Amino acid sequence: MRQLTLDLQPAAPPSLENYVTGSNGEALTALAAWLAPDNREPLFFLWGESGAGKSHLLQACAATGCDARLDPELAGLPASSDPWAVDHLEVLGDSGQIALFNLINRLRANGGRLLLAARLPPRLLELREDLRTRLGNGLVYRLRSLSDAEKRAALAEQARARGLELSPAIIDYLFARVPRDMRSLTQLLRAIDQFSLEHKRPITLPLLREVLQTSPPT
């Protein structure tokens, strides 16, 4: 039964449509315009604190590239792509910075697009000065984390899309006990929905306690 439920309710891949916008409407609109086939701006830089959705948007753009947390020297950077992507620039190694600088120069000369993300804006990153200058010459947008009120509204809307109604008391209980980033909340909502379906029980506080004991959010 658990496997059947998982098959019926696959996790939705990141997309521009399922990104919870909050106050980031301007950045999202600009990103969609940058992705248009006739766009010629080579660089689009997203920055903001952890949990603001930078990685979600990089994945939503079907960009091929590297996560500098896993590959700080960008050894796995593909030979060709459109767009390219590099996430977590703040942890780039020396060789990775050189590789990124060279890629940007190639893009400016030959075309192509590069989507980048970091916790800080280009001018505050501890990178080579020539690389920081290149990064700052592209389109730069800040992503702001959702407020708790926005997260509550988004969680309630996601629940309604699944045919569920979460009472304020249920949401209060969750927010007091689980990480408040949307990725964790969305994963937990999926687990709650699965557990409720499998056990044919309504979503109540006792059910939530069981879910949190058996499937703690990551």
Short mmCIF file of C-alpha atoms in Angstrom, two decimals:
data_model
loop_
_atom_site.label_atom_id
_atom_site.label_comp_id
_atom_site.label_asym_id
_atom_site.label_seq_id
_atom_site.Cartn_x
_atom_site.Cartn_y
_atom_site.Cartn_z
CA MET A 1 0.00 0.00 0.00
CA ARG A 2 2.84 2.43 0.82
CA GLN A 3 4.51 1.82 -2.56
CA LEU A 4 1.17 2.32 -4.35
CA THR A 5 0.69 5.66 -2.62
CA LEU A 6 4.18 6.73 -3.56
CA ASP A 7 3.47 5.81 -7.19
CA LEU A 8 0.24 7.77 -7.18
CA GLN A 9 1.77 10.88 -5.62
CA PRO A 10 5.24 11.49 -7.06
CA ALA A 11 7.10 14.54 -5.87
CA ALA A 12 6.70 17.39 -8.34
CA PRO A 13 10.00 18.45 -9.94
CA PRO A 14 11.04 22.08 -9.41
CA SER A 15 9.43 24.48 -11.89
CA LEU A 16 8.79 28.19 -12.18
CA GLU A 17 5.12 27.43 -11.64
CA ASN A 18 5.51 25.62 -8.32
CA TYR A 19 8.02 28.11 -6.90
CA VAL A 20 6.30 29.95 -4.05
CA THR A 21 6.88 33.53 -5.13
CA GLY A 22 6.14 35.60 -2.03
CA SER A 23 7.78 39.00 -2.49
CA ASN A 24 10.03 37.72 -5.31
CA GLY A 25 7.68 38.46 -8.18
CA GLU A 26 10.06 40.89 -9.87
CA ALA A 27 12.95 38.41 -9.83
CA LEU A 28 10.75 35.59 -11.12
CA THR A 29 9.39 37.74 -13.96
CA ALA A 30 12.92 38.82 -14.90
CA LEU A 31 14.13 35.21 -14.88
CA ALA A 32 11.30 34.10 -17.15
CA ALA A 33 12.16 36.91 -19.57
CA TRP A 34 15.86 36.00 -19.45
CA LEU A 35 15.01 32.43 -20.45
CA ALA A 36 13.22 33.59 -23.60
CA PRO A 37 14.93 32.37 -26.81
CA ASP A 38 15.62 35.89 -28.05
CA ASN A 39 17.38 37.01 -24.87
CA ARG A 40 21.05 37.89 -25.34
CA GLU A 41 22.07 38.78 -21.76
CA PRO A 42 24.66 36.13 -20.80
CA LEU A 43 24.49 36.23 -16.98
CA PHE A 44 21.65 36.01 -14.48
CA PHE A 45 22.68 36.05 -10.80
CA LEU A 46 20.37 35.13 -7.90
CA TRP A 47 21.40 35.77 -4.33
CA GLY A 48 19.74 35.39 -0.96
CA GLU A 49 19.81 33.46 2.27
CA SER A 50 19.40 29.70 2.50
CA GLY A 51 15.81 28.66 1.96
CA ALA A 52 14.90 31.48 -0.42
CA GLY A 53 14.61 29.06 -3.35
CA LYS A 54 17.76 29.71 -5.38
CA SER A 55 18.50 26.04 -6.04
CA HIS A 56 14.84 25.40 -6.86
CA LEU A 57 14.96 28.02 -9.62
CA LEU A 58 18.26 26.78 -11.04
CA GLN A 59 16.78 23.30 -11.32
CA ALA A 60 13.51 24.69 -12.69
CA CYS A 61 15.37 26.28 -15.60
CA ALA A 62 16.66 22.89 -16.76
CA ALA A 63 20.16 24.34 -16.57
CA THR A 64 23.12 21.96 -16.70
CA GLY A 65 26.04 22.76 -14.46
CA CYS A 66 27.61 22.27 -11.06
CA ASP A 67 26.92 22.69 -7.38
CA ALA A 68 30.10 24.19 -5.92
CA ARG A 69 29.40 22.55 -2.55
CA LEU A 70 29.96 19.18 -4.25
CA ASP A 71 32.44 20.31 -6.91
CA PRO A 72 34.27 23.47 -5.73
CA GLU A 73 36.76 23.30 -8.59
CA LEU A 74 33.99 22.88 -11.21
CA ALA A 75 35.74 19.81 -12.59
CA GLY A 76 32.39 18.48 -13.76
CA LEU A 77 31.31 21.62 -15.59
CA PRO A 78 29.87 20.44 -18.93
CA ALA A 79 31.59 21.33 -22.19
CA SER A 80 28.38 22.75 -23.62
CA SER A 81 24.93 23.67 -22.37
CA ASP A 82 22.27 26.36 -22.63
CA PRO A 83 21.85 27.54 -20.06
CA TRP A 84 24.75 26.61 -17.83
CA ALA A 85 24.33 26.89 -14.06
CA VAL A 86 26.61 27.17 -11.04
CA ASP A 87 25.12 27.04 -7.55
CA HIS A 88 26.68 28.09 -4.22
CA LEU A 89 29.38 30.32 -5.69
CA GLU A 90 30.55 31.33 -2.22
CA VAL A 91 32.45 28.05 -1.84
CA LEU A 92 34.25 27.99 -5.19
CA GLY A 93 37.88 26.88 -5.02
CA ASP A 94 40.75 28.62 -6.82
CA SER A 95 40.55 26.39 -9.87
CA GLY A 96 36.77 26.69 -9.88
CA GLN A 97 37.02 30.47 -9.97
CA ILE A 98 39.37 30.28 -12.96
CA ALA A 99 37.03 27.85 -14.73
CA LEU A 100 34.05 30.12 -14.14
CA PHE A 101 35.95 33.22 -15.28
CA ASN A 102 36.95 31.45 -18.50
CA LEU A 103 33.39 30.26 -19.09
CA ILE A 104 32.01 33.77 -18.72
CA ASN A 105 34.56 35.09 -21.22
CA ARG A 106 33.57 32.36 -23.71
CA LEU A 107 29.91 33.19 -23.30
CA ARG A 108 30.51 36.87 -23.94
CA ALA A 109 32.46 36.04 -27.09
CA ASN A 110 30.38 33.19 -28.49
CA GLY A 111 26.92 33.46 -26.93
CA GLY A 112 25.13 31.29 -24.41
CA ARG A 113 23.69 31.92 -20.98
CA LEU A 114 24.80 31.24 -17.42
CA LEU A 115 22.59 31.13 -14.34
CA LEU A 116 24.34 31.62 -10.99
CA ALA A 117 23.39 31.56 -7.33
CA ALA A 118 25.06 32.50 -4.04
CA ARG A 119 24.16 33.64 -0.55
CA LEU A 120 25.70 37.09 -1.12
CA PRO A 121 25.67 39.59 -4.02
CA PRO A 122 28.71 39.59 -6.31
CA ARG A 123 30.40 42.58 -4.67
CA LEU A 124 30.49 40.81 -1.27
CA LEU A 125 31.71 37.40 -2.40
CA GLU A 126 35.27 36.43 -1.46
CA LEU A 127 36.30 35.69 -5.03
CA ARG A 128 38.91 36.96 -7.47
CA GLU A 129 38.35 40.63 -8.21
CA ASP A 130 38.14 40.09 -11.97
CA LEU A 131 35.52 37.36 -11.45
CA ARG A 132 33.46 39.50 -9.07
CA THR A 133 33.51 42.30 -11.65
CA ARG A 134 32.26 39.96 -14.38
CA LEU A 135 29.49 38.66 -12.13
CA GLY A 136 28.39 42.15 -11.17
CA ASN A 137 28.01 43.14 -14.82
CA GLY A 138 25.17 40.68 -15.36
CA LEU A 139 21.57 40.79 -14.17
CA VAL A 140 21.54 40.53 -10.37
CA TYR A 141 18.40 39.84 -8.31
CA ARG A 142 17.88 39.14 -4.65
CA LEU A 143 15.54 36.39 -3.50
CA ARG A 144 13.91 36.99 -0.13
CA SER A 145 12.75 34.19 2.12
CA LEU A 146 9.04 33.90 2.71
CA SER A 147 7.59 35.34 5.88
CA ASP A 148 5.88 32.90 8.24
CA ALA A 149 2.51 34.27 7.11
CA GLU A 150 3.43 33.60 3.46
CA LYS A 151 4.62 30.10 4.31
CA ARG A 152 1.40 29.34 6.16
CA ALA A 153 -0.67 30.56 3.22
CA ALA A 154 1.45 28.57 0.76
CA LEU A 155 1.20 25.39 2.86
CA ALA A 156 -2.58 25.77 3.14
CA GLU A 157 -2.84 26.29 -0.64
CA GLN A 158 -0.70 23.22 -1.36
CA ALA A 159 -2.91 21.22 0.97
CA ARG A 160 -6.07 22.41 -0.82
CA ALA A 161 -4.51 21.38 -4.14
CA ARG A 162 -4.27 17.86 -2.66
CA GLY A 163 -7.87 17.96 -1.48
CA LEU A 164 -6.88 18.57 2.15
CA GLU A 165 -7.89 21.22 4.63
CA LEU A 166 -5.35 22.12 7.30
CA SER A 167 -6.85 23.93 10.26
CA PRO A 168 -4.92 26.82 11.86
CA ALA A 169 -4.26 24.56 14.85
CA ILE A 170 -2.67 21.93 12.60
CA ILE A 171 -0.45 24.52 10.92
CA ASP A 172 0.50 26.00 14.30
CA TYR A 173 1.53 22.54 15.49
CA LEU A 174 3.71 21.96 12.43
CA PHE A 175 5.39 25.35 12.58
CA ALA A 176 6.32 24.79 16.21
CA ARG A 177 8.04 21.47 15.50
CA VAL A 178 9.54 21.27 12.00
CA PRO A 179 11.96 23.30 9.87
CA ARG A 180 10.13 26.22 8.29
CA ASP A 181 11.71 26.23 4.84
CA MET A 182 9.23 25.44 2.06
CA ARG A 183 11.15 22.37 0.90
CA SER A 184 10.80 20.72 4.31
CA LEU A 185 7.18 21.82 4.71
CA THR A 186 6.25 20.53 1.26
CA GLN A 187 7.94 17.17 1.91
CA LEU A 188 6.14 16.89 5.23
CA LEU A 189 2.77 17.73 3.67
CA ARG A 190 3.32 14.92 1.17
CA ALA A 191 4.16 12.52 4.00
CA ILE A 192 1.05 13.58 5.94
CA ASP A 193 -1.14 13.07 2.88
CA GLN A 194 0.35 9.61 2.26
CA PHE A 195 -0.02 8.56 5.89
CA SER A 196 -3.63 9.79 6.03
CA LEU A 197 -4.53 7.91 2.83
CA GLU A 198 -2.80 4.68 3.80
CA HIS A 199 -4.41 4.56 7.25
CA LYS A 200 -7.75 6.02 6.12
CA ARG A 201 -7.67 8.58 8.91
CA PRO A 202 -8.38 12.30 8.89
CA ILE A 203 -5.58 14.75 9.54
CA THR A 204 -5.62 15.37 13.28
CA LEU A 205 -3.03 16.22 15.89
CA PRO A 206 -2.61 12.55 16.93
CA LEU A 207 -1.98 11.63 13.28
CA LEU A 208 0.60 14.39 12.97
CA ARG A 209 2.42 13.10 16.03
CA GLU A 210 2.65 9.67 14.42
CA VAL A 211 3.93 11.11 11.13
CA LEU A 212 6.61 13.15 12.88
CA GLN A 213 7.70 10.09 14.86
CA THR A 214 7.90 7.76 11.85
CA SER A 215 8.97 10.17 9.09
CA PRO A 216 10.92 13.07 10.59
CA PRO A 217 11.52 15.87 8.04
CA THR A 218 15.02 16.19 6.60
#
